[in-house]
């Protein structure tokens, strides 16, 4: 058996911040399942506890107390009942689409496309999609080259945008809106001042996440595939909706067309809720499955230095997410989907009486949805890393915020601003490229387009393509950032052994604020 890895560190005073040149470390490759030796003491990997950690291991808060950290779970299906609920949901929508929706969809499609030719727009969308993919791919090296600068620019950009909204509100005569906007502008200013010193730590998190995704680029391919799957599900659900609408509303309509439209306000909200729940449930499952796959992939890179397009980390995390952990993904997704369905139902009832009560209910449901989505984002990291059930993962999230508190939230929020602005920038570039197309462009000459402004339509297509495809890549990196934050709290010793240069940067920035943490 190979000898344990040794990582030696000079003894530092806890009151002072250690300088980078004062730290000397010796590192070699870590073998999965074997202890890491830090300052002469063997420490078990929290990702694989085949070697127990000795008591009193002095490696800092993140590797010294296994009781507070995750452990790799035995291989078995967790929360399976919720996976069966998803299977039933998909089967029901397929059945409804096949029985009722196909005829209604074909009729609507014939009416919408009669006398029109959309081939030119399809060709433009393909060209703009390819350009958007290339531009989105270029954002990854940009993120790795200057993460701190991008975070600062995005933070300043949010302040400028909020200030611009205040000016626009006052110019349009909206005094109340301007006052509210000014309050938020001041809040943004205070927030920027408070978190500015945390930017170096967020930048290293972003750099580490980009490195992990670049080393395991298969996760990006999976993310794009899941997006295509989401689109296919939306089309299938739309066909089902049209079939239900045809059966429940149109066929039961009596009178003129205007009278039929008036009757739609009395649609059965039970059917509507079930349809909304079906839509959001499956969409949430697809989105969270991608998140879990990325988390497991980054965990493999962090703890075992796995890498490659189809690495063991990518393949293993994909298999786990679609099998043993799929029920846990469905559990958390169903909770959010219920809130989303209730919110959509409240929004569809706005034309009825009691609009104030409906507005208040919609606001409360929206707040609960946002809180639960944020909680799920961290819970699914633990599902991907260790294979926990949803409830057990939730307990670990609570422990994470007890240990890391606002630092995890700040780092996550700062990089989120970067992702928004990069997606917006690529969308605007593709919009400008799309605006160069017009009815004199070759493929629009060959295929006479439907009536309308070709230039404006292509610009809109370009913006949507650029924004959507870049957002998919950015969401993959965002999942990786969340995983890096968790892994740094869980296993800094393995990070030091497998990726010493990145580990040194992250430790140095962390110790600038918490010199007594011992990480």
XYZ file of C-alpha atoms in Angstrom:
519
model
C 0.000 0.000 0.000
C 1.375 3.451 -0.880
C 2.432 5.607 2.008
C 0.163 8.415 3.180
C 0.692 11.821 1.659
C 2.643 14.216 3.882
C 1.858 17.911 3.961
C 4.087 19.906 6.307
C 3.306 23.469 7.366
C 5.377 25.877 9.409
C 3.814 26.575 12.774
C 2.051 29.938 12.711
C 0.903 32.173 15.506
C -2.927 32.242 15.493
C -2.944 35.995 16.085
C -1.058 36.840 12.893
C -1.908 36.332 9.233
C 0.555 33.858 7.677
C 2.416 35.168 4.647
C 2.502 33.030 1.537
C 6.305 32.845 1.380
C 6.468 31.653 5.001
C 4.481 28.494 4.256
C 6.367 25.430 2.982
C 4.425 22.376 1.923
C 5.436 19.010 0.484
C 2.762 17.235 -1.480
C 2.320 14.172 -3.699
C -0.728 12.441 -5.192
C -3.516 11.417 -2.824
C -4.817 7.877 -3.124
C -8.549 7.468 -2.714
C -9.490 5.888 0.572
C -6.098 6.594 2.201
C -5.381 9.090 4.965
C -3.809 12.467 4.370
C -1.014 13.333 6.812
C -1.078 16.979 7.873
C 1.596 18.183 10.293
C 2.480 14.563 10.978
C -1.081 13.445 11.849
C -3.214 11.096 9.729
C -6.630 12.542 8.840
C -9.412 10.596 7.134
C -10.961 12.017 3.998
C -14.523 13.176 4.665
C -15.352 11.954 1.163
C -14.219 8.381 1.818
C -14.064 7.272 5.438
C -12.355 3.959 4.943
C -9.691 5.293 7.306
C -10.999 6.641 10.624
C -9.756 10.001 11.767
C -7.749 9.920 14.997
C -8.988 12.032 17.842
C -7.318 15.368 18.260
C -6.233 15.708 14.628
C -4.999 19.264 14.402
C -5.804 20.270 10.876
C -8.176 23.115 11.479
C -11.883 23.330 11.697
C -12.693 21.702 8.359
C -10.865 18.385 8.741
C -10.544 17.838 12.475
C -14.077 16.928 13.511
C -15.627 14.241 11.288
C -18.843 14.348 13.312
C -19.587 17.785 11.862
C -18.863 16.839 8.258
C -20.387 14.667 5.570
C -19.611 11.021 5.030
C -19.976 8.970 1.878
C -23.246 7.049 2.185
C -23.825 3.415 1.363
C -25.185 2.728 -2.113
C -28.975 2.437 -1.978
C -31.974 4.295 -3.346
C -33.117 7.187 -1.187
C -36.573 8.786 -1.105
C -37.767 6.423 -3.892
C -41.471 7.274 -3.498
C -40.855 10.741 -4.949
C -39.099 9.268 -7.988
C -42.206 7.153 -8.658
C -44.319 10.305 -8.372
C -42.239 11.891 -11.133
C -42.531 8.803 -13.318
C -46.301 8.897 -12.853
C -46.362 12.608 -13.670
C -44.450 12.154 -16.931
C -46.560 9.142 -17.923
C -49.779 11.125 -17.298
C -48.648 14.065 -19.438
C -47.573 11.722 -22.258
C -50.965 10.025 -22.131
C -52.906 13.309 -22.135
C -50.774 14.663 -24.989
C -51.317 11.517 -27.019
C -55.052 11.222 -26.414
C -56.223 14.837 -26.406
C -53.377 17.150 -27.364
C -52.111 16.020 -30.750
C -55.160 17.042 -32.787
C -55.464 20.423 -31.043
C -51.762 21.128 -31.508
C -51.786 20.248 -35.233
C -54.832 22.431 -35.810
C -53.217 25.414 -34.038
C -49.942 24.861 -35.899
C -51.718 24.845 -39.265
C -53.540 28.065 -38.395
C -50.364 29.766 -37.190
C -48.206 28.843 -40.181
C -50.746 29.148 -42.999
C -49.275 31.367 -45.719
C -46.025 31.915 -43.731
C -42.497 30.604 -44.164
C -40.287 30.335 -41.072
C -37.344 28.454 -42.613
C -35.269 31.629 -42.845
C -35.778 32.331 -39.140
C -34.837 28.731 -38.294
C -31.585 29.086 -40.246
C -30.889 32.420 -38.514
C -31.537 30.810 -35.113
C -29.083 27.975 -35.890
C -26.362 30.424 -36.992
C -26.895 32.669 -33.983
C -26.967 29.628 -31.680
C -23.552 28.486 -32.935
C -22.154 32.001 -32.471
C -23.640 32.125 -28.963
C -22.027 28.778 -28.063
C -18.624 30.058 -29.198
C -18.977 33.321 -27.275
C -20.232 31.485 -24.185
C -17.216 29.177 -24.353
C -14.901 32.201 -24.429
C -16.308 33.428 -21.126
C -14.659 30.525 -19.258
C -11.028 31.614 -19.883
C -12.082 35.218 -19.214
C -13.455 34.162 -15.818
C -10.231 32.333 -15.027
C -7.965 35.208 -16.099
C -9.494 38.002 -14.032
C -12.102 36.764 -11.546
C -11.538 39.541 -8.994
C -11.799 42.307 -11.601
C -15.038 40.834 -12.981
C -16.564 40.640 -9.510
C -15.678 44.286 -8.835
C -17.049 45.427 -12.207
C -20.286 43.472 -11.704
C -20.746 44.903 -8.210
C -20.252 48.449 -9.471
C -22.539 47.639 -12.397
C -25.370 46.655 -10.047
C -25.004 49.995 -8.260
C -25.071 51.900 -11.571
C -28.151 49.996 -12.727
C -30.029 50.680 -9.496
C -29.071 54.364 -9.722
C -30.262 54.511 -13.330
C -33.610 53.038 -12.305
C -34.018 55.822 -9.715
C -33.316 58.495 -12.329
C -35.737 56.912 -14.817
C -38.464 56.698 -12.164
C -38.183 60.387 -11.254
C -37.993 61.435 -14.919
C -41.257 59.574 -15.596
C -42.930 61.306 -12.673
C -43.092 58.260 -10.416
C -42.198 59.823 -7.063
C -43.061 56.748 -4.994
C -41.122 54.459 -7.332
C -38.145 56.812 -7.245
C -38.113 56.887 -3.433
C -38.249 53.099 -3.213
C -35.515 52.876 -5.843
C -33.370 55.365 -3.908
C -33.694 53.221 -0.781
C -32.519 50.168 -2.679
C -29.694 52.207 -4.219
C -28.466 53.134 -0.729
C -28.786 49.498 0.365
C -26.651 48.439 -2.623
C -24.044 51.048 -1.689
C -23.865 49.810 1.908
C -23.720 46.200 0.742
C -20.889 46.947 -1.711
C -18.890 48.688 0.997
C -19.430 45.810 3.429
C -18.456 42.988 1.038
C -15.701 44.698 -0.944
C -13.006 43.212 1.285
C -14.478 39.722 0.697
C -13.936 39.888 -3.061
C -10.533 38.080 -2.998
C -12.071 35.025 -1.320
C -15.018 34.987 -3.760
C -12.566 35.364 -6.659
C -10.548 32.310 -5.568
C -13.789 30.342 -5.209
C -14.724 31.321 -8.752
C -11.267 30.449 -10.104
C -11.355 27.054 -8.390
C -14.846 26.310 -9.719
C -13.857 27.256 -13.278
C -10.783 25.037 -13.038
C -12.878 22.080 -11.857
C -15.428 22.546 -14.661
C -12.695 22.959 -17.286
C -11.016 19.747 -16.116
C -14.374 17.916 -16.311
C -15.970 19.523 -19.367
C -18.376 16.597 -19.745
C -20.499 18.290 -17.077
C -21.087 21.193 -19.494
C -22.253 18.785 -22.206
C -24.697 17.240 -19.729
C -25.985 20.704 -18.785
C -26.761 21.523 -22.431
C -28.435 18.142 -22.905
C -30.611 18.769 -19.854
C -31.596 22.143 -21.312
C -32.677 20.467 -24.548
C -34.648 17.988 -22.433
C -36.350 20.876 -20.633
C -37.340 22.380 -23.970
C -38.764 19.041 -25.135
C -40.734 18.731 -21.894
C -42.137 22.260 -22.314
C -43.344 21.377 -25.827
C -44.936 18.131 -24.592
C -46.629 19.939 -21.705
C -47.927 22.639 -24.053
C -49.511 19.978 -26.272
C -51.165 18.461 -23.188
C -52.410 21.876 -22.075
C -53.949 22.491 -25.488
C -55.688 19.115 -25.321
C -57.098 19.793 -21.847
C -58.191 23.271 -22.908
C -59.939 21.812 -25.938
C -61.782 19.224 -23.841
C -62.645 21.320 -20.785
C -63.236 24.809 -22.210
C -63.704 24.873 -25.981
C -66.007 21.854 -26.352
C -68.192 23.024 -23.464
C -68.417 26.554 -24.818
C -71.875 27.772 -25.850
C -72.412 31.036 -27.717
C -70.306 33.437 -29.734
C -66.505 33.628 -29.641
C -66.576 36.608 -27.258
C -68.919 34.729 -24.933
C -66.611 31.703 -25.042
C -63.645 33.878 -24.057
C -65.661 35.242 -21.144
C -66.336 31.706 -19.947
C -62.626 30.924 -19.676
C -62.489 32.857 -16.396
C -64.519 30.061 -14.813
C -62.015 27.371 -15.786
C -61.576 24.539 -13.293
C -58.658 25.613 -11.070
C -58.131 22.012 -9.999
C -57.087 21.052 -13.527
C -54.999 24.198 -13.803
C -53.147 23.509 -10.537
C -52.341 19.938 -11.556
C -51.049 21.104 -14.934
C -48.870 23.797 -13.360
C -47.582 21.309 -10.779
C -46.720 18.830 -13.515
C -44.824 21.458 -15.507
C -42.793 22.865 -12.618
C -42.144 19.481 -10.981
C -40.394 18.049 -14.031
C -38.561 21.296 -14.809
C -37.241 21.456 -11.243
C -36.120 17.819 -11.388
C -34.167 18.371 -14.620
C -32.560 21.548 -13.275
C -31.623 20.014 -9.920
C -30.323 16.819 -11.522
C -27.803 18.941 -13.411
C -26.866 20.661 -10.147
C -26.313 17.322 -8.379
C -24.212 15.983 -11.284
C -21.971 19.065 -11.204
C -21.632 18.822 -7.412
C -20.572 15.168 -7.600
C -18.141 15.926 -10.423
C -16.472 18.774 -8.521
C -16.348 16.544 -5.432
C -14.478 13.879 -7.399
C -12.020 16.497 -8.657
C -11.561 17.966 -5.172
C -11.114 14.781 -3.155
C -9.658 12.374 -5.739
C -8.239 14.661 -8.458
C -10.472 13.113 -11.129
C -10.511 14.884 -14.497
C -11.360 14.460 -18.166
C -14.360 14.968 -20.446
C -15.808 11.569 -19.514
C -13.950 11.182 -16.229
C -14.974 8.830 -13.461
C -16.274 11.861 -11.594
C -18.596 12.902 -14.433
C -19.852 9.411 -15.207
C -20.155 8.340 -11.579
C -22.030 11.455 -10.474
C -24.375 11.170 -13.475
C -25.221 7.555 -12.676
C -25.795 8.345 -8.991
C -27.977 11.357 -9.794
C -30.169 9.304 -12.124
C -30.420 6.264 -9.846
C -29.750 6.220 -6.092
C -30.096 9.982 -5.529
C -32.928 10.570 -7.990
C -35.636 10.213 -5.334
C -33.970 12.867 -3.159
C -33.796 15.216 -6.147
C -37.504 14.643 -6.813
C -38.349 15.253 -3.128
C -36.806 18.720 -2.986
C -38.044 19.569 -6.475
C -41.644 18.681 -5.593
C -41.660 21.084 -2.629
C -40.587 23.988 -4.824
C -42.958 22.932 -7.616
C -45.949 23.050 -5.258
C -45.129 26.650 -4.329
C -44.536 27.582 -7.974
C -47.879 26.046 -8.983
C -49.702 27.931 -6.216
C -48.007 31.170 -7.280
C -48.960 30.617 -10.937
C -52.516 29.806 -9.881
C -52.724 33.023 -7.846
C -51.362 34.991 -10.790
C -53.973 33.499 -13.140
C -56.748 34.512 -10.695
C -55.800 38.194 -10.601
C -58.768 39.229 -12.724
C -61.168 37.897 -10.112
C -62.410 39.585 -6.954
C -60.282 39.961 -3.793
C -57.268 41.086 -5.809
C -55.539 42.528 -2.733
C -55.723 39.190 -0.895
C -54.506 37.374 -4.012
C -51.594 39.813 -4.389
C -50.577 39.319 -0.736
C -50.809 35.544 -1.093
C -48.713 35.648 -4.268
C -46.055 37.733 -2.514
C -45.880 35.359 0.477
C -45.695 32.293 -1.758
C -42.961 33.947 -3.845
C -40.876 34.624 -0.726
C -41.269 31.038 0.477
C -40.337 29.782 -2.986
C -37.147 31.866 -3.058
C -36.099 30.678 0.408
C -36.725 27.029 -0.439
C -34.918 27.293 -3.783
C -31.895 28.790 -2.056
C -31.977 26.067 0.593
C -32.228 23.384 -2.109
C -29.228 24.806 -3.911
C -27.030 23.905 -0.938
C -28.869 20.716 0.031
C -28.346 19.220 -3.408
C -24.612 19.846 -3.107
C -24.585 17.389 -0.183
C -26.757 14.980 -2.172
C -24.229 15.091 -5.025
C -21.152 14.865 -2.795
C -22.173 12.178 -0.324
C -25.438 10.608 -1.517
C -27.554 11.823 1.414
C -31.326 11.691 1.469
C -32.989 15.086 1.098
C -33.738 15.442 4.822
C -30.201 14.492 5.858
C -28.766 16.883 3.286
C -30.914 19.643 4.771
C -29.453 19.017 8.216
C -25.957 19.407 6.766
C -26.954 22.719 5.162
C -28.018 24.027 8.562
C -24.668 22.927 9.994
C -22.836 24.613 7.085
C -24.439 27.979 7.807
C -23.755 27.594 11.503
C -20.065 27.155 10.672
C -19.666 29.538 7.702
C -22.651 31.857 8.057
C -22.654 34.918 5.855
C -19.359 34.088 4.145
C -20.998 31.352 2.053
C -23.901 33.644 1.126
C -21.629 36.583 0.229
C -19.311 34.486 -1.944
C -22.294 32.942 -3.717
C -23.965 36.321 -4.285
C -20.843 38.067 -5.579
C -20.154 35.492 -8.278
C -23.855 35.453 -9.184
C -23.575 39.090 -10.266
C -20.710 38.152 -12.593
C -22.747 35.394 -14.228
C -25.664 37.767 -14.821
C -23.545 40.430 -16.524
C -21.608 37.944 -18.664
C -24.847 36.338 -19.854
C -26.274 39.771 -20.585
C -23.119 40.812 -22.470
C -23.161 37.725 -24.713
C -26.887 38.205 -25.290
C -26.349 41.808 -26.411
C -23.475 40.791 -28.721
C -25.637 38.134 -30.364
C -28.451 40.687 -30.590
C -26.152 43.039 -32.524
C -25.095 40.208 -34.840
C -28.725 39.216 -35.395
C -29.597 42.805 -36.265
C -27.224 42.494 -39.246
C -29.665 40.024 -40.850
C -32.449 41.476 -43.019
C -34.746 40.472 -45.851
C -31.800 40.877 -48.274
C -29.811 38.139 -46.499
C -29.334 35.102 -48.722
C -31.470 32.576 -46.825
C -34.284 35.111 -46.405
C -34.221 35.753 -50.159
C -34.510 32.020 -50.840
C -37.239 31.511 -48.243
C -39.563 34.496 -48.177
C -40.195 35.216 -44.488
C -43.500 35.703 -42.763
C -44.675 39.318 -42.598
C -42.836 41.361 -39.994
C -39.588 43.154 -39.260
C -36.912 40.589 -40.118
C -34.093 42.641 -38.598
C -35.841 43.136 -35.246
C -36.943 39.494 -35.104
C -33.423 38.195 -35.750
C -32.026 40.608 -33.168
C -34.510 39.221 -30.626
C -33.602 35.645 -31.553
C -29.906 36.476 -31.139
C -30.444 38.024 -27.724
C -32.453 35.034 -26.475
C -29.919 32.545 -27.853
C -26.940 34.349 -26.352
C -28.598 34.906 -22.994
C -29.962 31.352 -22.718
C -26.871 29.415 -23.822
C -24.492 31.523 -21.713
C -26.804 31.198 -18.714
C -26.619 27.404 -19.022
C -22.822 27.489 -18.833
C -22.936 30.035 -16.016
C -25.397 27.885 -14.042
C -22.947 24.988 -14.313
C -20.147 27.135 -12.898
C -22.516 28.500 -10.230
C -23.190 24.929 -9.084
C -19.444 24.353 -9.003
C -18.939 27.511 -6.898
C -21.479 26.298 -4.314
C -19.727 22.916 -4.217
C -16.312 24.538 -3.747
C -17.633 26.529 -0.768
C -18.955 23.325 0.829
C -15.819 21.313 0.030
C -13.551 23.959 1.532
C -15.517 23.691 4.755
C -15.481 19.882 4.563
C -12.059 18.857 3.275
C -9.256 21.440 3.040
C -6.619 18.747 3.645
C -7.532 16.861 0.454
C -7.606 20.135 -1.470
C -4.104 20.904 -0.230
C -2.829 17.496 -1.297
C -4.462 17.408 -4.746
C -4.404 21.079 -5.766
C -1.762 22.819 -3.632
C -1.529 26.040 -5.661
C -5.249 26.767 -5.524
C -5.376 25.626 -1.913
C -2.650 28.074 -0.964
C -4.560 30.961 -2.543
C -7.830 30.034 -0.862
C -6.250 29.528 2.565
C -4.414 32.845 2.329
C -7.564 34.822 1.466
C -9.611 33.024 4.141
C -7.009 33.626 6.842
C -6.989 37.346 6.048
C -10.383 37.549 7.760
C -10.187 34.576 10.145
C -6.554 34.201 11.236
C -7.568 32.090 14.248
C -9.598 29.546 12.231
C -6.599 27.256 11.754
C -7.649 26.239 8.228
